[in-house]
Amino acid sequence: MTGNLAATAAGNPTINLSVFGVFVVITLYVVYRASGGNNTTANYYAAGGRFTGAQNGIALSGDFLSAASFLGISGAIAVHGYDGFLYSVGWLVAWLVDLLLIAELLRNTGRFTMGDVMSYRMRQRPVRAAAAISTLVISFFYMLAQMAGAGGLIALLLNVHDASGQAVVILIVGLVMIFYVLVGGMKGTTWVQIIKASMLLLSVTLISIFLMGKFGYSLSALMQQATERSPLGGGLLGPGGWYGGGLTSQLDFVSLALALVLGISSLPHVLMRFYTVPNAKEARRSVVWATWCMFIFYLSTLVIGYGATALVGADTIRHAPGGENSAAPLLAFRIGGAVLLGVVSAVAFATILAVVAGLTLAASASFSHDVYANVIKRGNADTSAEVRVARITALVVGMLAIAGGIMANGQNVAFLVSLALCLAASSNLSTILYSLFWGRFNTRGTLWSIYGGLGSCLVLIASSPVLSGAPTSIVKGVDFHWFPLTNPGLVSIPFSFVCGYLGTVTARNTADHAAKQSEMEVRALTGIGAEGAAARAAVPR
């Protein structure tokens, strides 16, 4: 009964498609107008560093507030209650790590990609290759979540219930995203993210205010009705609804928290955004603006999640096409009918398009700048050729994301993103921190920390209930898992730090290019020399 109710509660597909179509037309025009001058690497990768801190901060929030945040967290709160809200808390706190340890130093030291920082005083070719591999793997996992969110949303909004139909529409969404990257580069993608973030924040704020008004602006009244519509009852408001099933589940929660808090400061597409501003001061402002935008958004997800439980019901949400990811759209239809559902649909589609565009741009930039220009061409690549390789890479990465999203369709997108964050924290965080703050750190330590963290995380994910052995596993009907935790951050993140340390202290050379250590430290802390970063060519070593 609940499944049929949810299936028919998708509003008018014509309205949904029309509103989304208007958004696509507007953003395609913006991308087209912003596409001028994208024939140089500085413009294509970093928009020439011409965005202000406020603009970049809103774009940062647009780059990160993905389908996981809008659909996944709202659904997790609606079904699991308090434990679902822990995603919001973890992702908000994580920006403090970026603000205090990463943003300014990274902006002063790098040029276009994370590989610039990691290889600054190391041997360029092996370190850049490792950084590119890490970026591509992380971006692929993150894109899986976004495209899976697209599949769930399409199932709900267009009443497309067969897998082949959802696959076709995921393909169309992916092709629009690829167009953003190929034509607009960083400048066009940034404006799409600014538009999308503004729409998203306005939508969730207005929905939250309207919801509170229905319950007399009493959060207690809203939560009381939510407990009455949930199988968890009063447990919806306390811990344990998702991660309360014994020691393994509690360790899984600790592992998840580590991945959420430490992963954001290591995401390649987030780190790349710090190069779109002119200096370190604007980079700091970017993080402050992004943090305030997220604070408003995540407070709203709490109201929307519990509001969905109160007005729609947890069982209806769970059995709807798209599962937990359908909570926010179903709530929009319940309180505002087909028109509001169409608006929310457009915002959700915009969220997916903008985030995947940012991920695709980061992956293509890493391959073309780190691998093609500095590994294959040894620092002597023509800029137009480098941009051409970036566009080809974006096309390949986009198609892989579409295929992966079709495979992962139906998974909770917030959970899938947590795996990408775990990969980022495992492979990148230790390497970035060691590079910036440890003078003895060397090439062997860099390679051990990247490959050790990335490899261990991939092995543990493949050996966990994520892939097999559970009803929600990606591969159904088989069981080859031996690692009990669904998020391996508790093991793989410390392991990467240990690998980086052991690789450094066992190397014969105490440091690679020790003379550059002082230069890097002064530049990272003061910004002296950062303005000339674009003129610094990588020297093959």
Coordinates of C-alpha atoms in Angstrom, one line a residue:
M1 CA 0.0 0.0 0.0
T2 CA 2.7 2.4 1.0
G3 CA 4.7 1.6 -2.1
N4 CA 1.7 2.4 -4.4
L5 CA 1.0 5.6 -2.5
A6 CA 4.6 6.8 -3.0
A7 CA 4.7 5.7 -6.6
T8 CA 1.6 7.9 -7.4
A9 CA 2.8 10.8 -5.3
A10 CA 5.3 12.1 -7.8
G11 CA 3.2 14.9 -9.0
N12 CA 3.0 15.8 -12.7
P13 CA 6.0 14.6 -14.7
T14 CA 5.4 17.3 -17.3
I15 CA 5.7 20.0 -14.7
N16 CA 8.8 18.4 -13.2
L17 CA 10.5 18.1 -16.6
S18 CA 9.5 21.7 -17.6
V19 CA 10.9 23.3 -14.5
F20 CA 14.1 21.3 -14.8
G21 CA 14.3 22.2 -18.5
V22 CA 14.1 25.9 -17.7
F23 CA 17.0 25.5 -15.3
V24 CA 19.1 23.6 -17.9
V25 CA 18.4 26.3 -20.6
I26 CA 19.4 29.1 -18.3
T27 CA 22.6 27.4 -17.1
L28 CA 23.6 26.4 -20.6
Y29 CA 23.3 30.0 -21.6
V30 CA 25.4 31.1 -18.6
V31 CA 28.0 28.5 -19.5
Y32 CA 28.1 29.6 -23.1
R33 CA 28.6 33.3 -22.1
A34 CA 31.3 32.3 -19.6
S35 CA 33.2 30.1 -22.1
G36 CA 35.3 32.8 -23.6
G37 CA 39.1 32.7 -23.0
N38 CA 39.1 29.0 -22.0
N39 CA 42.0 28.2 -24.3
T40 CA 44.6 28.7 -21.6
T41 CA 45.2 26.4 -18.6
A42 CA 44.9 29.3 -16.0
N43 CA 41.4 30.1 -17.3
Y44 CA 40.2 26.5 -18.0
Y45 CA 41.4 25.1 -14.6
A46 CA 41.1 28.1 -12.3
A47 CA 39.0 30.8 -14.1
G48 CA 42.1 33.0 -14.0
G49 CA 41.8 33.4 -10.2
R50 CA 39.3 36.2 -10.6
F51 CA 36.5 35.1 -8.3
T52 CA 36.0 36.9 -5.0
G53 CA 36.0 35.1 -1.7
A54 CA 32.2 35.5 -1.4
Q55 CA 31.6 34.2 -4.9
N56 CA 33.9 31.3 -4.4
G57 CA 32.5 30.5 -1.0
I58 CA 29.0 30.2 -2.4
A59 CA 30.4 28.1 -5.3
L60 CA 32.2 25.9 -2.7
S61 CA 29.0 25.2 -1.0
G62 CA 27.4 24.5 -4.4
D63 CA 30.3 22.2 -5.2
F64 CA 29.9 20.3 -2.0
L65 CA 26.1 20.4 -1.2
S66 CA 25.4 17.5 -3.4
A67 CA 22.7 14.9 -3.9
A68 CA 24.1 13.3 -0.7
S69 CA 23.3 16.4 1.3
F70 CA 19.9 17.3 -0.2
L71 CA 18.5 13.8 -0.8
G72 CA 20.6 11.4 1.2
I73 CA 20.8 13.3 4.5
S74 CA 17.1 14.3 4.5
G75 CA 16.2 10.7 3.8
A76 CA 18.6 9.4 6.5
I77 CA 17.1 11.7 9.1
A78 CA 13.5 10.8 8.0
V79 CA 14.2 7.1 8.3
H80 CA 16.9 6.7 10.9
G81 CA 16.5 10.0 12.9
Y82 CA 19.3 11.2 15.0
D83 CA 22.0 9.0 13.4
G84 CA 21.2 10.5 10.0
F85 CA 21.8 14.0 11.3
L86 CA 25.3 13.0 12.3
Y87 CA 26.3 13.3 8.6
S88 CA 25.3 17.0 8.8
V89 CA 27.3 17.6 11.9
G90 CA 30.4 15.8 10.6
W91 CA 30.4 17.7 7.3
L92 CA 29.9 21.1 8.9
V93 CA 32.7 20.6 11.5
A94 CA 35.0 19.3 8.7
W95 CA 35.2 22.8 7.2
L96 CA 37.1 24.0 10.3
V97 CA 39.9 21.6 9.3
D98 CA 39.9 23.3 5.9
L99 CA 39.9 26.8 7.4
L100 CA 42.6 26.2 10.0
L101 CA 45.0 23.8 8.3
I102 CA 44.5 23.7 4.5
A103 CA 43.0 26.5 2.6
E104 CA 45.5 29.4 2.9
L105 CA 48.6 27.2 2.8
L106 CA 47.4 25.3 -0.2
R107 CA 46.5 28.5 -2.1
N108 CA 49.9 29.9 -1.5
T109 CA 51.8 26.8 -2.5
G110 CA 50.0 25.3 -5.5
R111 CA 49.0 26.4 -8.9
F112 CA 46.1 24.3 -10.3
T113 CA 45.9 20.9 -8.6
M114 CA 46.6 19.1 -5.4
G115 CA 49.6 17.5 -7.2
D116 CA 51.3 20.9 -7.3
V117 CA 51.5 20.9 -3.5
M118 CA 52.5 17.3 -3.0
S119 CA 55.3 17.5 -5.6
Y120 CA 56.6 20.9 -4.8
R121 CA 59.8 19.7 -3.2
M122 CA 59.7 16.0 -4.3
R123 CA 60.5 14.2 -7.5
Q124 CA 57.8 15.4 -9.9
R125 CA 56.9 12.5 -12.1
P126 CA 56.2 9.7 -9.6
V127 CA 54.4 12.0 -7.1
R128 CA 52.3 13.7 -9.7
A129 CA 51.3 10.3 -11.1
A130 CA 50.3 9.1 -7.7
A131 CA 48.3 12.3 -7.0
A132 CA 46.5 11.9 -10.3
I133 CA 45.6 8.3 -9.6
S134 CA 44.2 9.3 -6.2
T135 CA 42.2 12.1 -7.7
L136 CA 40.7 10.0 -10.4
V137 CA 39.7 7.2 -8.0
I138 CA 38.1 9.6 -5.5
S139 CA 36.3 11.5 -8.1
F140 CA 34.9 8.3 -9.6
F141 CA 33.5 7.1 -6.2
Y142 CA 32.0 10.6 -5.5
M143 CA 30.4 10.7 -9.0
L144 CA 28.8 7.3 -8.3
A145 CA 26.9 8.8 -5.5
Q146 CA 25.6 11.7 -7.6
M147 CA 24.6 9.6 -10.5
A148 CA 22.9 7.1 -8.2
G149 CA 21.0 10.1 -6.7
A150 CA 19.9 11.1 -10.2
G151 CA 18.5 7.5 -10.8
G152 CA 16.5 7.6 -7.6
L153 CA 15.1 11.0 -8.3
I154 CA 14.2 10.1 -11.9
A155 CA 12.4 7.0 -10.6
L156 CA 10.2 9.1 -8.3
L157 CA 9.6 12.2 -10.5
L158 CA 9.0 10.6 -13.9
N159 CA 7.5 7.3 -12.8
V160 CA 10.3 5.5 -14.6
H161 CA 10.5 2.3 -12.6
D162 CA 12.4 -0.1 -14.9
A163 CA 16.2 0.0 -14.8
S164 CA 16.7 0.5 -18.5
G165 CA 14.5 3.7 -18.4
Q166 CA 16.4 5.1 -15.5
A167 CA 19.7 4.3 -17.2
V168 CA 18.6 6.3 -20.3
V169 CA 17.8 9.4 -18.2
I170 CA 21.0 9.1 -16.2
L171 CA 22.8 9.1 -19.5
I172 CA 21.0 12.4 -20.5
V173 CA 21.8 14.0 -17.2
G174 CA 25.5 13.0 -17.6
L175 CA 25.7 14.4 -21.1
V176 CA 24.5 17.8 -19.9
M177 CA 27.1 17.7 -17.2
I178 CA 29.9 16.9 -19.6
F179 CA 28.8 19.8 -21.8
Y180 CA 29.2 22.2 -18.8
V181 CA 32.8 21.1 -18.3
L182 CA 33.8 20.9 -22.0
V183 CA 32.5 24.3 -22.9
G184 CA 32.5 26.4 -19.7
G185 CA 35.7 25.2 -17.9
M186 CA 36.1 26.4 -14.3
K187 CA 34.5 29.8 -14.9
G188 CA 31.3 28.4 -16.4
T189 CA 31.1 25.6 -13.8
T190 CA 31.6 28.1 -11.0
W191 CA 28.6 30.2 -12.1
V192 CA 26.5 27.1 -12.4
Q193 CA 27.4 26.2 -8.9
I194 CA 26.6 29.7 -7.6
I195 CA 23.2 29.6 -9.2
K196 CA 22.5 26.1 -7.9
A197 CA 23.7 27.0 -4.4
S198 CA 21.5 30.0 -4.2
M199 CA 18.5 28.0 -5.5
L200 CA 19.2 25.2 -3.0
L201 CA 19.6 27.5 0.0
L202 CA 16.5 29.5 -0.8
S203 CA 14.4 26.3 -1.4
V204 CA 15.4 24.5 1.8
T205 CA 15.0 27.7 3.9
L206 CA 11.5 28.4 2.6
I207 CA 10.4 24.8 3.0
S208 CA 11.7 24.8 6.6
I209 CA 9.9 28.0 7.5
F210 CA 6.7 26.7 5.9
L211 CA 7.0 23.4 7.8
M212 CA 7.6 25.1 11.1
G213 CA 4.6 27.3 10.5
K214 CA 2.4 24.2 10.0
F215 CA 3.4 23.1 13.5
G216 CA 3.0 26.5 15.1
Y217 CA 6.8 27.2 14.9
S218 CA 7.3 24.5 17.5
L219 CA 10.1 22.1 16.8
S220 CA 8.8 19.9 19.6
A221 CA 5.4 19.5 18.0
L222 CA 7.0 18.6 14.7
M223 CA 9.3 15.9 16.3
Q224 CA 6.4 14.5 18.3
Q225 CA 4.4 13.8 15.2
A226 CA 7.5 12.4 13.5
T227 CA 7.9 9.9 16.3
E228 CA 4.3 8.8 15.8
R229 CA 4.9 8.2 12.1
S230 CA 8.1 6.2 12.5
P231 CA 8.6 2.5 13.4
L232 CA 11.4 3.7 15.7
G233 CA 9.0 5.7 17.9
G234 CA 10.8 7.8 20.4
G235 CA 14.1 6.2 19.3
L236 CA 13.9 8.5 16.2
L237 CA 15.2 11.3 18.4
G238 CA 18.1 9.5 20.1
P239 CA 21.2 7.7 18.9
G240 CA 21.2 4.1 17.8
G241 CA 18.6 4.1 15.0
W242 CA 21.3 3.3 12.5
Y243 CA 24.5 2.6 14.4
G244 CA 23.2 1.0 17.5
G245 CA 23.5 -2.7 16.9
G246 CA 26.5 -3.6 19.0
L247 CA 30.3 -3.1 19.0
T248 CA 30.7 -3.5 15.3
S249 CA 28.0 -0.9 14.5
Q250 CA 29.5 1.5 17.0
L251 CA 33.0 1.2 15.6
D252 CA 31.4 1.7 12.2
F253 CA 30.0 5.0 13.5
V254 CA 33.4 6.1 14.7
S255 CA 34.9 5.2 11.4
L256 CA 32.2 7.2 9.6
A257 CA 32.8 10.2 11.8
L258 CA 36.6 10.2 11.0
A259 CA 35.9 10.0 7.3
L260 CA 33.3 12.8 7.4
V261 CA 35.4 15.2 9.4
L262 CA 38.8 14.5 7.7
G263 CA 37.6 13.8 4.2
I264 CA 36.4 17.2 3.0
S265 CA 39.8 18.8 3.5
S266 CA 41.2 16.2 1.1
L267 CA 38.7 16.2 -1.7
P268 CA 40.4 17.2 -5.0
H269 CA 37.4 19.1 -6.4
V270 CA 37.1 21.1 -3.2
L271 CA 40.9 21.8 -2.9
M272 CA 41.0 22.9 -6.6
R273 CA 38.5 25.7 -5.8
F274 CA 41.1 27.6 -3.7
Y275 CA 43.0 28.4 -6.9
T276 CA 40.0 30.4 -8.4
V277 CA 40.6 33.3 -6.0
P278 CA 43.5 35.9 -6.3
N279 CA 45.1 35.4 -2.9
A280 CA 45.2 33.5 0.4
K281 CA 42.9 36.1 2.1
E282 CA 40.2 35.4 -0.4
A283 CA 40.7 31.7 0.1
R284 CA 40.0 32.1 3.8
R285 CA 36.9 34.2 3.1
S286 CA 35.8 31.4 0.7
V287 CA 35.8 28.9 3.6
V288 CA 34.0 31.2 5.9
W289 CA 31.3 31.9 3.4
A290 CA 31.0 28.2 2.6
T291 CA 30.7 27.3 6.3
W292 CA 27.8 29.8 6.8
C293 CA 26.0 28.6 3.8
M294 CA 26.3 25.0 5.0
F295 CA 25.2 25.9 8.5
I296 CA 22.0 27.3 7.2
F297 CA 21.5 24.3 4.9
Y298 CA 22.2 21.6 7.4
L299 CA 19.9 23.2 10.0
S300 CA 17.2 23.1 7.3
T301 CA 17.8 19.4 6.6
L302 CA 17.0 18.6 10.2
V303 CA 13.6 20.2 9.9
I304 CA 13.0 18.7 6.4
G305 CA 14.0 15.2 7.5
Y306 CA 11.8 15.1 10.6
G307 CA 9.1 17.0 8.6
A308 CA 9.1 14.3 6.0
T309 CA 8.6 11.6 8.7
A310 CA 5.8 13.6 10.3
L311 CA 3.9 14.4 7.1
V312 CA 4.8 11.5 4.7
G313 CA 5.7 8.7 7.1
A314 CA 8.9 6.6 7.3
D315 CA 7.4 3.5 5.7
T316 CA 6.1 5.4 2.7
I317 CA 9.5 7.0 2.2
R318 CA 11.3 3.6 2.5
H319 CA 9.1 1.9 -0.1
A320 CA 9.0 4.8 -2.6
P321 CA 11.0 4.6 -5.8
G322 CA 14.4 5.9 -4.8
G323 CA 14.0 4.7 -1.2
E324 CA 15.4 7.0 1.4
N325 CA 16.5 9.5 -1.2
S326 CA 12.8 10.3 -2.0
A327 CA 12.1 11.9 1.4
A328 CA 12.6 15.6 0.3
P329 CA 10.7 15.3 -3.0
L330 CA 7.8 13.5 -1.3
L331 CA 7.6 16.1 1.4
A332 CA 7.6 18.9 -1.3
F333 CA 4.7 17.3 -3.0
R334 CA 2.8 16.8 0.2
I335 CA 3.1 20.5 1.3
G336 CA 3.1 22.3 -2.1
G337 CA 1.7 20.0 -4.7
A338 CA 3.1 19.4 -8.2
V339 CA 4.5 22.9 -8.6
L340 CA 6.7 22.8 -5.5
L341 CA 7.8 19.3 -6.3
G342 CA 8.8 20.6 -9.8
V343 CA 10.9 23.3 -8.1
V344 CA 12.5 20.8 -5.7
S345 CA 13.1 18.5 -8.6
A346 CA 14.9 21.2 -10.6
V347 CA 17.1 22.0 -7.5
A348 CA 17.9 18.4 -7.0
F349 CA 18.8 17.9 -10.6
A350 CA 20.9 21.1 -10.5
T351 CA 22.7 19.8 -7.5
I352 CA 23.7 16.6 -9.2
L353 CA 24.7 18.4 -12.4
A354 CA 26.8 21.1 -10.7
V355 CA 28.6 18.7 -8.3
V356 CA 29.4 16.1 -11.0
A357 CA 30.6 18.9 -13.3
G358 CA 33.0 20.1 -10.5
L359 CA 34.3 16.5 -10.0
T360 CA 34.8 15.9 -13.7
L361 CA 36.7 19.2 -14.0
A362 CA 39.0 18.2 -11.1
A363 CA 39.7 14.7 -12.5
S364 CA 40.4 16.0 -16.0
A365 CA 42.6 18.8 -14.7
S366 CA 44.6 16.4 -12.6
F367 CA 45.2 14.0 -15.5
S368 CA 46.1 16.7 -18.1
H369 CA 48.2 18.9 -15.7
D370 CA 49.9 16.3 -13.6
V371 CA 50.1 13.3 -15.9
Y372 CA 50.1 14.7 -19.4
A373 CA 52.0 18.0 -18.9
N374 CA 54.4 17.0 -16.2
V375 CA 54.9 13.2 -16.5
I376 CA 54.5 12.5 -20.2
K377 CA 55.7 15.8 -21.5
R378 CA 58.1 16.5 -18.6
G379 CA 56.9 20.0 -18.1
N380 CA 57.1 21.1 -21.7
A381 CA 53.5 20.7 -22.8
D382 CA 51.8 23.3 -25.0
T383 CA 49.0 25.0 -23.1
S384 CA 46.4 24.5 -25.9
A385 CA 47.3 20.8 -26.1
E386 CA 47.0 20.5 -22.3
V387 CA 43.5 22.0 -22.4
R388 CA 42.6 19.7 -25.2
V389 CA 43.7 16.7 -23.2
A390 CA 41.7 18.0 -20.3
R391 CA 38.5 18.1 -22.4
I392 CA 39.1 14.6 -23.7
T393 CA 39.7 13.3 -20.2
A394 CA 36.4 15.0 -19.0
L395 CA 34.5 13.2 -21.7
V396 CA 36.0 9.8 -20.7
V397 CA 35.5 10.4 -17.0
G398 CA 32.0 11.6 -17.5
M399 CA 31.0 8.4 -19.4
L400 CA 32.6 6.2 -16.7
A401 CA 30.6 8.1 -14.1
I402 CA 27.4 7.5 -16.0
A403 CA 28.1 3.8 -16.2
G404 CA 29.0 3.6 -12.5
G405 CA 25.9 5.6 -11.5
I406 CA 23.7 3.1 -13.3
M407 CA 25.4 0.2 -11.4
A408 CA 25.0 2.0 -8.0
N409 CA 21.4 3.1 -8.6
G410 CA 19.3 2.6 -5.4
Q411 CA 22.1 3.1 -2.8
N412 CA 21.8 5.8 -0.2
V413 CA 23.8 8.6 -1.7
A414 CA 25.0 10.1 1.6
F415 CA 26.5 6.7 2.4
L416 CA 28.2 6.4 -1.0
V417 CA 29.7 9.9 -0.5
S418 CA 31.1 8.8 2.9
L419 CA 33.1 6.2 1.0
A420 CA 34.6 8.8 -1.3
L421 CA 35.5 11.0 1.7
C422 CA 37.1 8.0 3.3
L423 CA 39.3 7.4 0.2
A424 CA 40.2 11.1 0.2
A425 CA 41.2 11.2 3.8
S426 CA 43.1 8.0 3.5
S427 CA 45.2 8.9 0.5
N428 CA 45.5 12.7 0.5
L429 CA 45.2 14.1 4.0
S430 CA 48.4 12.6 5.5
T431 CA 50.4 13.5 2.3
I432 CA 49.2 17.1 2.3
L433 CA 49.8 17.7 6.0
Y434 CA 53.3 16.0 5.9
S435 CA 54.2 18.0 2.8
L436 CA 53.2 21.3 4.5
F437 CA 54.5 20.8 8.0
W438 CA 57.2 18.1 8.1
G439 CA 60.6 19.2 6.7
R440 CA 62.0 15.7 6.5
F441 CA 59.1 14.3 4.4
N442 CA 60.4 12.9 1.1
T443 CA 59.3 11.2 -2.1
R444 CA 59.2 7.7 -0.7
G445 CA 57.0 8.9 2.2
T446 CA 54.8 10.7 -0.2
L447 CA 54.3 7.6 -2.4
W448 CA 53.8 5.3 0.5
S449 CA 51.2 7.5 2.2
I450 CA 49.2 7.9 -1.1
Y451 CA 49.3 4.4 -2.3
G452 CA 49.2 2.8 1.2
G453 CA 46.1 4.8 2.2
L454 CA 44.3 4.5 -1.2
G455 CA 45.1 0.8 -1.6
S456 CA 44.1 -0.2 1.9
C457 CA 40.9 1.7 1.7
L458 CA 40.0 0.1 -1.7
V459 CA 40.8 -3.3 -0.4
L460 CA 38.7 -2.9 2.8
I461 CA 35.7 -1.5 0.8
A462 CA 35.8 -4.4 -1.6
S463 CA 36.0 -6.8 1.4
S464 CA 33.2 -5.1 3.4
P465 CA 29.4 -5.5 3.4
V466 CA 29.3 -2.5 1.0
L467 CA 30.1 -4.8 -1.9
S468 CA 28.7 -8.1 -0.8
G469 CA 27.1 -10.1 2.0
A470 CA 24.3 -7.7 3.0
P471 CA 20.8 -6.9 1.7
T472 CA 21.9 -3.4 0.7
S473 CA 25.2 -4.5 -1.0
I474 CA 26.0 -3.3 -4.5
V475 CA 26.6 -6.9 -5.7
K476 CA 23.5 -9.0 -4.7
G477 CA 23.4 -12.8 -4.1
V478 CA 27.1 -13.3 -3.2
D479 CA 29.1 -13.0 0.0
F480 CA 32.9 -12.6 0.0
H481 CA 33.3 -10.0 2.6
W482 CA 35.6 -10.5 5.6
F483 CA 36.0 -6.9 6.9
P484 CA 33.0 -6.1 9.2
L485 CA 32.9 -2.2 8.9
T486 CA 31.0 -0.5 6.1
N487 CA 33.3 2.5 6.3
P488 CA 37.0 1.6 6.7
G489 CA 38.3 5.0 7.8
L490 CA 39.1 3.9 11.3
V491 CA 41.8 1.6 9.8
S492 CA 42.8 3.2 6.5
I493 CA 43.3 6.8 7.6
P494 CA 45.8 6.0 10.5
F495 CA 47.4 3.5 8.2
S496 CA 48.2 6.2 5.6
F497 CA 49.9 8.3 8.3
V498 CA 52.0 5.3 9.4
C499 CA 52.9 4.5 5.8
G500 CA 54.0 8.1 5.2
Y501 CA 56.2 8.1 8.3
L502 CA 57.8 4.7 7.7
G503 CA 58.5 5.5 4.1
T504 CA 60.2 8.7 5.1
V505 CA 62.4 7.4 7.9
T506 CA 63.5 4.3 5.9
A507 CA 64.6 6.3 2.9
R508 CA 68.3 6.9 2.4
N509 CA 67.8 10.6 1.7
T510 CA 66.4 12.6 4.6
A511 CA 64.5 14.8 2.2
D512 CA 64.2 15.4 -1.5
H513 CA 65.4 18.9 -2.5
A514 CA 65.9 20.0 1.0
A515 CA 66.7 23.5 -0.2
K516 CA 63.1 23.9 -1.4
Q517 CA 61.7 23.1 2.1
S518 CA 62.5 26.5 3.5
E519 CA 61.1 28.1 0.3
M520 CA 57.9 26.1 0.6
E521 CA 57.5 26.9 4.3
V522 CA 57.9 30.7 3.8
R523 CA 55.6 30.7 0.8
A524 CA 52.9 28.6 2.5
L525 CA 52.8 30.8 5.6
T526 CA 53.3 34.2 4.1
G527 CA 52.2 34.0 0.5
I528 CA 55.4 35.5 -0.8
G529 CA 55.9 34.2 -4.3
A530 CA 52.4 32.8 -4.6
E531 CA 51.4 35.4 -7.1
G532 CA 54.0 34.1 -9.4
A533 CA 52.8 30.5 -9.2
A534 CA 51.5 30.5 -12.7
A535 CA 54.9 31.3 -14.0
R536 CA 56.6 28.5 -12.2
A537 CA 57.1 25.5 -14.5
A538 CA 57.6 22.1 -13.2
V539 CA 61.1 20.8 -13.6
P540 CA 61.4 17.1 -14.4
R541 CA 63.4 15.3 -11.7

